[in-house]
Structure formats: C-alpha cells, structure tokens
C-alpha cells in the first residue's frame, strides 16, 4: 500500500523525469536540425517529410536515452531532497533505507515498462521512416545495404546468388537459382543475365533465361530470351537493408533472426545485438536508478552540482562501454549476448557497491 511518503517521492520522481524529457528532447531536435538544415535545404526535402522525420527522431533517439534521462532526473530531485535534509528526516523517523527505495523502484518499473513497449512495438515502426529519410537526404550516395556478391540460402533446398543488385531499379545481375533434392543432389539450376521485379504485375522477369535439369543422368537445357515467372522469395531477400532489424517488432524480429540463421547470413550478430539491446534497456533503468539514488541521497559539500557532474560522467562511461562492446559484436565474432551483458554486469556491481556504501 502506498503511503504519503511513497506518493511524495514517486510524484517528484515522475514530474522531474517528464520535465527532463520536455527540456532535452526539443534541445536534441534543435541541435540536429541546426546540423542538418543545410542538407535539408540543398536536397529540397518537403516540409511534411521533415516534420514526420523529427517525430520519428523523437521516438527513436528518445527511447535510447530514456534510461539516461531517468538517471539524471533522479540525481536532480534526490539531491534536492538531501540538501533540504528531507532524507535525513525520513530515515530518522524510523524508515529503513530499503523502505525509502521502494517508490524509486516503482517509478523505475513504470519507466522500464514504457521503454519495453516503445522499444518492442512503437519505435520499430518509427525507425522505418527515420532511416529512410536519413539515407534519402542526409546520406545520399551511401548504400544502406550490401549490393555485391549476394548469396542467400532460402531454405533447406533452395539457394540464390546475384553478382550485384540495384535496389532502386530492383534488378539483380548474373542471377543464379539452385534447387537440390532431399538427397542434397542438384535437381536443377536456373541462370539469367539479370532478374527484375516487375511490381505492377507482381512477377519476376528473367533475361537470357537458361534452365539446366538433370533427369535420369541426362542434362536437359531450356533457354528463353525473356521469361516472366514467379518465385517464392521476395526481392528484399536478395539483400535486406542494414537497419532492417531495427524496423521489426518483437515477434517479427524473432522470426527474422531465425530465418537469417537458417540462411547462414554473415551479419547475423548485428540482428541478434539489436534484439538483446531491446531487452537490456529496461534493465538499465533499474541499474541507473540504484546508482542515482546511492550517489545523490548522501548530502555532500559540493551539493547538486557535484552529483550532476558525477552522474553525467557515469552516463558517458556507460554509453562508451555500450558502444565499444556493440561494435565488437557487429564487426567481429564477439558474442552479442556478452556485448550486452558485460556493461550491465559491470554497472550492476558498481550500483550494488554504491548502494551498500550509501546505506552505511
């Protein structure tokens, strides 16, 4: 049951957190706009697209920074409680330090649920528009996917290959499709100088089509100058965009990762890392809450300024560790699970140490 103390702390907790969001999110938008305004004007981006982009920007970037905003807001209002000797009064009245922490954990739970729901279901949709706008206007000339020497295993029996792929024209060059029978023997092979997706007819158009089929030890060859046909794969299967995992919700991402594992995708670690980071962010909310309370609940000579300086330093170190291990997982054989666990384990142990010290 909530007491007056719980309601008082939780109210201050949530009001400060919301105030931090309302303060820093517009600052982030203005800073990004100031940096990118030249490209927006040069590329003649429509105003409606710019407005939609910054709406998506708020969701994507805001969700990543929610634990940091939570961390700084707790340091801010708890330092004020400490400087006004309110915490000393609370603990002197017989309230234990663990009981004092309860409303903080309730608040952290509410924020963690918000982070989870946003990260799993809301932000993925916003990420589509965010990344498409980035590559359309800010990263012109940069490819958002692998376009050379693309090999994909569609299932247990079917494989496709193209030497190069043009995502704008939806054409793959030097196309090969191989089908194997259950005994892992080549059943037939289709090759073409190019494969094009004809969207209005929902078909594939093969140029210089050749099909070689083995039947009773005899090779049968079928050729056509042009062939319109259907395949079970989608044109996106040739080469998904680099940010594809960020655009999928919880259930879609799990299915996508399983499909990519089956196909033997070379960048599977990138997709798994995105999945684990989504689970790690809500946990980070609890870890940073403990650190923030432990640091700011003790009255210090430097006051709020010293606590905020320490908090900003911890936030930067946390982000640094997250980026370093994330890069290792994406560009080497380092385990994505360890890349997510190590920063949280380190800071979790640090949080417990600070909490025990503050309690004493």
Short mmCIF file of C-alpha atoms in Angstrom, two decimals:
data_model
loop_
_atom_site.label_atom_id
_atom_site.label_comp_id
_atom_site.label_asym_id
_atom_site.label_seq_id
_atom_site.Cartn_x
_atom_site.Cartn_y
_atom_site.Cartn_z
CA UNK A 1 0.00 0.00 0.00
CA UNK A 2 1.31 3.45 -0.87
CA UNK A 3 1.97 5.82 2.00
CA UNK A 4 2.19 9.61 1.86
CA UNK A 5 5.98 9.24 1.63
CA UNK A 6 5.71 6.88 -1.36
CA UNK A 7 3.33 9.20 -3.18
CA UNK A 8 5.52 12.22 -2.43
CA UNK A 9 8.72 10.64 -3.77
CA UNK A 10 7.03 8.96 -6.75
CA UNK A 11 5.32 12.22 -7.72
CA UNK A 12 8.62 14.11 -7.58
CA UNK A 13 10.27 11.24 -9.48
CA UNK A 14 7.81 11.26 -12.38
CA UNK A 15 7.40 15.06 -12.59
CA UNK A 16 11.18 15.55 -12.77
CA UNK A 17 11.53 12.76 -15.34
CA UNK A 18 8.80 14.21 -17.57
CA UNK A 19 10.29 17.70 -17.12
CA UNK A 20 13.70 16.34 -18.21
CA UNK A 21 12.14 14.86 -21.34
CA UNK A 22 10.30 18.09 -22.18
CA UNK A 23 13.52 20.05 -21.71
CA UNK A 24 16.08 17.91 -23.52
CA UNK A 25 14.07 16.37 -26.38
CA UNK A 26 13.37 19.78 -28.01
CA UNK A 27 17.03 20.70 -27.45
CA UNK A 28 18.05 17.48 -29.23
CA UNK A 29 15.70 18.24 -32.13
CA UNK A 30 17.02 21.80 -32.48
CA UNK A 31 20.65 20.63 -32.30
CA UNK A 32 20.05 18.02 -35.01
CA UNK A 33 18.11 20.49 -37.15
CA UNK A 34 20.90 23.08 -36.84
CA UNK A 35 23.40 20.44 -38.01
CA UNK A 36 21.28 19.09 -40.88
CA UNK A 37 19.44 22.21 -42.08
CA UNK A 38 21.95 22.72 -44.92
CA UNK A 39 21.35 19.24 -46.33
CA UNK A 40 17.60 19.59 -45.93
CA UNK A 41 17.62 22.81 -47.96
CA UNK A 42 20.13 21.56 -50.55
CA UNK A 43 18.17 18.34 -51.14
CA UNK A 44 14.82 20.21 -51.14
CA UNK A 45 13.21 17.91 -48.58
CA UNK A 46 9.44 18.62 -48.34
CA UNK A 47 8.30 20.25 -45.09
CA UNK A 48 5.83 17.43 -44.34
CA UNK A 49 8.60 14.82 -44.63
CA UNK A 50 10.85 16.90 -42.35
CA UNK A 51 8.09 17.16 -39.71
CA UNK A 52 7.42 13.40 -39.88
CA UNK A 53 11.17 12.72 -39.67
CA UNK A 54 11.57 14.71 -36.47
CA UNK A 55 8.54 12.98 -35.00
CA UNK A 56 10.26 9.66 -35.69
CA UNK A 57 13.57 11.14 -34.48
CA UNK A 58 11.95 11.96 -31.13
CA UNK A 59 10.76 8.36 -30.68
CA UNK A 60 13.96 6.63 -31.87
CA UNK A 61 16.53 8.80 -30.08
CA UNK A 62 14.30 9.47 -27.08
CA UNK A 63 13.81 5.76 -26.42
CA UNK A 64 17.58 5.15 -26.42
CA UNK A 65 18.13 7.99 -23.97
CA UNK A 66 15.21 7.30 -21.63
CA UNK A 67 17.41 5.49 -19.04
CA UNK A 68 19.89 8.41 -19.11
CA UNK A 69 17.10 10.97 -18.66
CA UNK A 70 15.76 8.85 -15.81
CA UNK A 71 19.22 8.72 -14.24
CA UNK A 72 19.77 12.48 -14.37
CA UNK A 73 16.27 13.30 -13.14
CA UNK A 74 16.70 11.05 -10.07
CA UNK A 75 20.04 12.68 -9.25
CA UNK A 76 18.45 16.12 -9.64
CA UNK A 77 15.44 15.73 -7.36
CA UNK A 78 17.07 13.37 -4.84
CA UNK A 79 19.97 15.82 -4.42
CA UNK A 80 17.38 18.49 -3.62
CA UNK A 81 15.82 16.19 -1.02
CA UNK A 82 19.26 15.60 0.51
CA UNK A 83 20.25 19.28 0.50
CA UNK A 84 16.97 20.14 2.28
CA UNK A 85 17.78 17.38 4.86
CA UNK A 86 14.48 15.68 3.94
CA UNK A 87 16.18 12.31 3.52
CA UNK A 88 17.80 12.58 6.95
CA UNK A 89 14.39 13.37 8.43
CA UNK A 90 12.81 10.40 6.64
CA UNK A 91 15.46 7.94 7.82
CA UNK A 92 15.48 9.41 11.36
CA UNK A 93 11.74 8.77 11.65
CA UNK A 94 12.37 5.02 11.56
CA UNK A 95 12.03 4.38 7.84
CA UNK A 96 14.73 1.94 6.69
CA UNK A 97 16.90 2.74 3.70
CA UNK A 98 15.41 -0.21 1.80
CA UNK A 99 11.89 1.06 2.54
CA UNK A 100 12.97 4.51 1.36
CA UNK A 101 13.99 2.94 -2.01
CA UNK A 102 10.56 1.39 -2.69
CA UNK A 103 8.97 4.34 -4.57
CA UNK A 104 12.14 4.63 -6.66
CA UNK A 105 11.77 1.02 -7.78
CA UNK A 106 8.08 1.56 -8.51
CA UNK A 107 8.99 4.54 -10.67
CA UNK A 108 11.79 2.57 -12.36
CA UNK A 109 9.29 -0.21 -13.11
CA UNK A 110 6.88 2.22 -14.76
CA UNK A 111 9.67 3.69 -16.89
CA UNK A 112 11.04 0.21 -17.72
CA UNK A 113 7.59 -0.88 -18.96
CA UNK A 114 7.42 2.29 -21.08
CA UNK A 115 10.90 1.58 -22.52
CA UNK A 116 9.95 -2.05 -23.23
CA UNK A 117 6.70 -1.21 -25.01
CA UNK A 118 8.30 1.57 -27.03
CA UNK A 119 11.38 -0.46 -27.94
CA UNK A 120 9.48 -3.58 -28.92
CA UNK A 121 6.41 -2.19 -30.69
CA UNK A 122 6.42 1.60 -31.26
CA UNK A 123 10.00 2.58 -32.12
CA UNK A 124 10.46 -0.14 -34.83
CA UNK A 125 7.72 1.47 -36.92
CA UNK A 126 9.21 4.94 -36.38
CA UNK A 127 12.64 3.57 -37.33
CA UNK A 128 11.45 2.84 -40.88
CA UNK A 129 10.70 6.48 -41.66
CA UNK A 130 13.69 7.70 -39.65
CA UNK A 131 16.23 5.60 -41.58
CA UNK A 132 14.60 6.08 -44.98
CA UNK A 133 14.76 9.87 -44.55
CA UNK A 134 18.39 9.64 -43.35
CA UNK A 135 19.54 7.73 -46.44
CA UNK A 136 17.37 9.77 -48.79
CA UNK A 137 18.51 13.24 -47.71
CA UNK A 138 21.43 13.00 -45.27
CA UNK A 139 23.38 10.01 -46.58
CA UNK A 140 22.97 10.40 -50.31
CA UNK A 141 25.44 8.25 -52.20
CA UNK A 142 25.87 5.87 -49.23
CA UNK A 143 24.43 2.41 -49.62
CA UNK A 144 22.03 1.15 -46.99
CA UNK A 145 22.68 -2.49 -47.88
CA UNK A 146 25.19 -4.90 -49.40
CA UNK A 147 24.84 -4.80 -53.18
CA UNK A 148 27.70 -7.00 -54.47
CA UNK A 149 28.19 -10.79 -54.46
CA UNK A 150 24.96 -11.60 -52.66
CA UNK A 151 24.35 -15.21 -51.69
CA UNK A 152 21.25 -16.38 -49.81
CA UNK A 153 20.01 -19.74 -48.65
CA UNK A 154 16.22 -19.52 -48.89
CA UNK A 155 15.51 -22.86 -47.22
CA UNK A 156 16.98 -26.34 -46.95
CA UNK A 157 16.89 -26.92 -50.71
CA UNK A 158 16.99 -23.54 -52.50
CA UNK A 159 19.87 -21.07 -52.96
CA UNK A 160 20.09 -17.79 -54.89
CA UNK A 161 23.01 -15.66 -55.98
CA UNK A 162 23.47 -12.32 -57.80
CA UNK A 163 26.78 -10.63 -58.56
CA UNK A 164 25.26 -7.18 -57.95
CA UNK A 165 21.90 -5.69 -57.02
CA UNK A 166 20.36 -2.28 -57.75
CA UNK A 167 17.75 -1.66 -55.02
CA UNK A 168 16.31 1.45 -56.73
CA UNK A 169 15.60 -0.35 -60.02
CA UNK A 170 15.07 -3.71 -58.27
CA UNK A 171 17.40 -5.53 -60.64
CA UNK A 172 19.89 -8.28 -59.84
CA UNK A 173 22.66 -9.14 -62.29
CA UNK A 174 24.14 -12.58 -63.09
CA UNK A 175 21.32 -14.33 -61.28
CA UNK A 176 21.56 -17.99 -60.25
CA UNK A 177 18.92 -20.17 -58.60
CA UNK A 178 19.80 -23.70 -57.48
CA UNK A 179 17.36 -26.32 -56.24
CA UNK A 180 18.57 -29.51 -54.51
CA UNK A 181 16.57 -32.66 -53.90
CA UNK A 182 16.18 -34.21 -50.40
CA UNK A 183 19.37 -36.22 -51.04
CA UNK A 184 21.33 -32.94 -51.34
CA UNK A 185 21.89 -33.52 -55.05
CA UNK A 186 21.42 -30.71 -57.55
CA UNK A 187 17.98 -31.09 -59.16
CA UNK A 188 18.01 -28.06 -61.45
CA UNK A 189 19.77 -24.76 -61.89
CA UNK A 190 18.35 -21.53 -63.33
CA UNK A 191 20.61 -18.73 -64.53
CA UNK A 192 19.95 -15.36 -66.18
CA UNK A 193 21.91 -12.27 -67.07
CA UNK A 194 19.53 -10.30 -64.84
CA UNK A 195 16.39 -10.64 -62.76
CA UNK A 196 13.96 -7.74 -62.41
CA UNK A 197 10.97 -7.36 -60.10
CA UNK A 198 8.00 -6.04 -62.10
CA UNK A 199 5.88 -4.53 -59.36
CA UNK A 200 2.76 -3.71 -61.39
CA UNK A 201 2.41 -7.37 -62.44
CA UNK A 202 3.94 -8.87 -59.26
CA UNK A 203 6.26 -11.09 -61.28
CA UNK A 204 9.96 -11.62 -61.89
CA UNK A 205 11.36 -11.01 -65.37
CA UNK A 206 14.43 -13.04 -66.33
CA UNK A 207 16.60 -12.02 -69.29
CA UNK A 208 18.65 -14.66 -71.18
CA UNK A 209 17.00 -17.40 -69.16
CA UNK A 210 18.69 -20.83 -69.01
CA UNK A 211 17.44 -23.81 -67.00
CA UNK A 212 19.55 -26.94 -66.63
CA UNK A 213 17.85 -30.01 -65.18
CA UNK A 214 19.30 -33.43 -64.50
CA UNK A 215 16.90 -36.26 -65.30
CA UNK A 216 18.00 -39.91 -65.30
CA UNK A 217 21.60 -38.83 -65.76
CA UNK A 218 20.72 -36.68 -68.76
CA UNK A 219 21.06 -32.90 -68.71
CA UNK A 220 18.04 -31.11 -70.16
CA UNK A 221 18.55 -27.48 -71.17
CA UNK A 222 15.77 -24.94 -71.62
CA UNK A 223 16.53 -21.42 -72.87
CA UNK A 224 14.45 -18.30 -73.48
CA UNK A 225 15.30 -14.73 -74.37
CA UNK A 226 12.88 -13.49 -71.71
CA UNK A 227 10.75 -15.25 -69.14
CA UNK A 228 8.15 -13.84 -66.75
CA UNK A 229 7.76 -16.13 -63.77
CA UNK A 230 7.13 -16.41 -60.03
CA UNK A 231 9.48 -17.32 -57.17
CA UNK A 232 8.78 -18.00 -53.52
CA UNK A 233 11.35 -15.43 -52.33
CA UNK A 234 10.79 -11.66 -52.08
CA UNK A 235 13.04 -9.18 -53.83
CA UNK A 236 14.12 -7.96 -50.35
CA UNK A 237 15.56 -11.45 -49.72
CA UNK A 238 18.34 -10.62 -52.14
CA UNK A 239 19.72 -8.00 -49.76
CA UNK A 240 17.84 -6.56 -46.76
CA UNK A 241 18.69 -3.02 -45.69
CA UNK A 242 21.35 -2.70 -42.99
CA UNK A 243 18.84 -1.35 -40.46
CA UNK A 244 16.19 -3.99 -41.17
CA UNK A 245 16.30 -5.43 -37.61
CA UNK A 246 15.54 -2.00 -36.13
CA UNK A 247 12.28 -1.83 -38.10
CA UNK A 248 10.78 -5.07 -36.78
CA UNK A 249 8.73 -5.51 -33.63
CA UNK A 250 9.41 -8.21 -31.03
CA UNK A 251 7.68 -11.07 -32.86
CA UNK A 252 8.82 -10.06 -36.34
CA UNK A 253 12.42 -9.74 -35.15
CA UNK A 254 12.46 -13.21 -33.58
CA UNK A 255 11.14 -14.74 -36.81
CA UNK A 256 13.54 -12.69 -38.93
CA UNK A 257 16.56 -13.82 -36.88
CA UNK A 258 15.51 -17.46 -37.20
CA UNK A 259 15.19 -17.05 -40.97
CA UNK A 260 18.60 -15.39 -41.21
CA UNK A 261 20.21 -18.14 -39.12
CA UNK A 262 18.74 -20.74 -41.44
CA UNK A 263 20.06 -18.84 -44.45
CA UNK A 264 23.51 -18.53 -42.90
CA UNK A 265 23.55 -14.72 -43.01
CA UNK A 266 27.02 -13.33 -42.39
CA UNK A 267 25.79 -10.32 -40.36
CA UNK A 268 23.53 -12.29 -38.02
CA UNK A 269 25.32 -10.84 -34.97
CA UNK A 270 24.05 -7.37 -35.86
CA UNK A 271 20.44 -8.57 -35.77
CA UNK A 272 20.89 -10.51 -32.52
CA UNK A 273 22.56 -7.49 -30.91
CA UNK A 274 19.51 -5.33 -31.72
CA UNK A 275 17.28 -7.91 -30.05
CA UNK A 276 19.37 -8.14 -26.86
CA UNK A 277 19.72 -4.36 -26.57
CA UNK A 278 15.96 -4.01 -26.54
CA UNK A 279 15.81 -6.33 -23.53
CA UNK A 280 18.77 -4.65 -21.85
CA UNK A 281 17.37 -1.10 -21.87
CA UNK A 282 14.60 -1.77 -19.30
CA UNK A 283 17.17 -3.49 -17.05
CA UNK A 284 19.46 -0.47 -17.40
CA UNK A 285 16.63 1.67 -15.96
CA UNK A 286 16.87 -0.24 -12.65
CA UNK A 287 20.67 -0.22 -12.56
CA UNK A 288 20.90 3.51 -13.21
CA UNK A 289 18.14 4.17 -10.67
CA UNK A 290 20.16 2.43 -7.94
CA UNK A 291 23.34 4.32 -8.86
CA UNK A 292 21.50 7.66 -8.97
CA UNK A 293 19.84 7.18 -5.57
CA UNK A 294 23.03 5.91 -3.93
CA UNK A 295 25.03 8.89 -5.20
CA UNK A 296 22.51 11.66 -4.56
CA UNK A 297 20.88 10.55 -1.29
CA UNK A 298 24.00 11.48 0.70
CA UNK A 299 24.41 15.18 1.49
CA UNK A 300 27.74 16.47 0.17
CA UNK A 301 29.61 19.72 0.37
CA UNK A 302 29.50 20.10 -3.43
CA UNK A 303 25.73 19.68 -3.39
CA UNK A 304 23.64 19.07 -6.51
CA UNK A 305 26.34 20.35 -8.88
CA UNK A 306 28.82 17.68 -7.79
CA UNK A 307 26.17 14.95 -8.03
CA UNK A 308 25.10 16.03 -11.50
CA UNK A 309 28.73 16.17 -12.67
CA UNK A 310 29.25 12.64 -11.36
CA UNK A 311 26.01 11.49 -12.98
CA UNK A 312 26.91 12.91 -16.39
CA UNK A 313 30.33 11.24 -16.12
CA UNK A 314 28.75 7.86 -15.32
CA UNK A 315 26.28 8.27 -18.20
CA UNK A 316 29.09 8.93 -20.69
CA UNK A 317 31.11 5.94 -19.44
CA UNK A 318 28.02 3.71 -19.70
CA UNK A 319 27.36 4.84 -23.29
CA UNK A 320 31.06 4.35 -24.11
CA UNK A 321 31.05 0.75 -22.83
CA UNK A 322 27.81 0.04 -24.68
CA UNK A 323 29.23 1.37 -27.97
CA UNK A 324 32.58 -0.42 -27.64
CA UNK A 325 31.10 -3.85 -26.95
CA UNK A 326 28.34 -3.31 -29.52
CA UNK A 327 30.95 -2.57 -32.19
CA UNK A 328 32.91 -5.67 -31.21
CA UNK A 329 29.81 -7.82 -31.64
CA UNK A 330 28.95 -6.30 -35.04
CA UNK A 331 32.42 -6.38 -36.58
CA UNK A 332 33.97 -9.48 -35.04
CA UNK A 333 32.97 -12.84 -33.66
CA UNK A 334 32.31 -11.44 -30.18
CA UNK A 335 29.10 -12.77 -28.63
CA UNK A 336 26.17 -10.28 -28.86
CA UNK A 337 24.88 -11.60 -25.53
CA UNK A 338 28.19 -10.83 -23.80
CA UNK A 339 28.32 -7.45 -25.53
CA UNK A 340 25.04 -6.55 -23.83
CA UNK A 341 25.70 -8.32 -20.52
CA UNK A 342 29.21 -7.01 -19.72
CA UNK A 343 28.31 -3.28 -19.43
CA UNK A 344 25.21 -4.11 -17.37
CA UNK A 345 27.07 -6.54 -15.10
CA UNK A 346 29.87 -4.02 -14.51
CA UNK A 347 27.48 -1.19 -13.73
CA UNK A 348 25.20 -3.53 -11.78
CA UNK A 349 28.10 -4.45 -9.49
CA UNK A 350 29.01 -0.75 -9.25
CA UNK A 351 25.39 0.04 -8.30
CA UNK A 352 25.38 -2.57 -5.51
CA UNK A 353 28.70 -1.22 -4.16
CA UNK A 354 27.43 2.36 -4.09
CA UNK A 355 24.14 1.27 -2.51
CA UNK A 356 25.91 -0.60 0.32
CA UNK A 357 28.16 2.40 0.90
CA UNK A 358 25.23 4.84 0.94
CA UNK A 359 23.26 2.59 3.30
CA UNK A 360 26.08 2.71 5.83
#
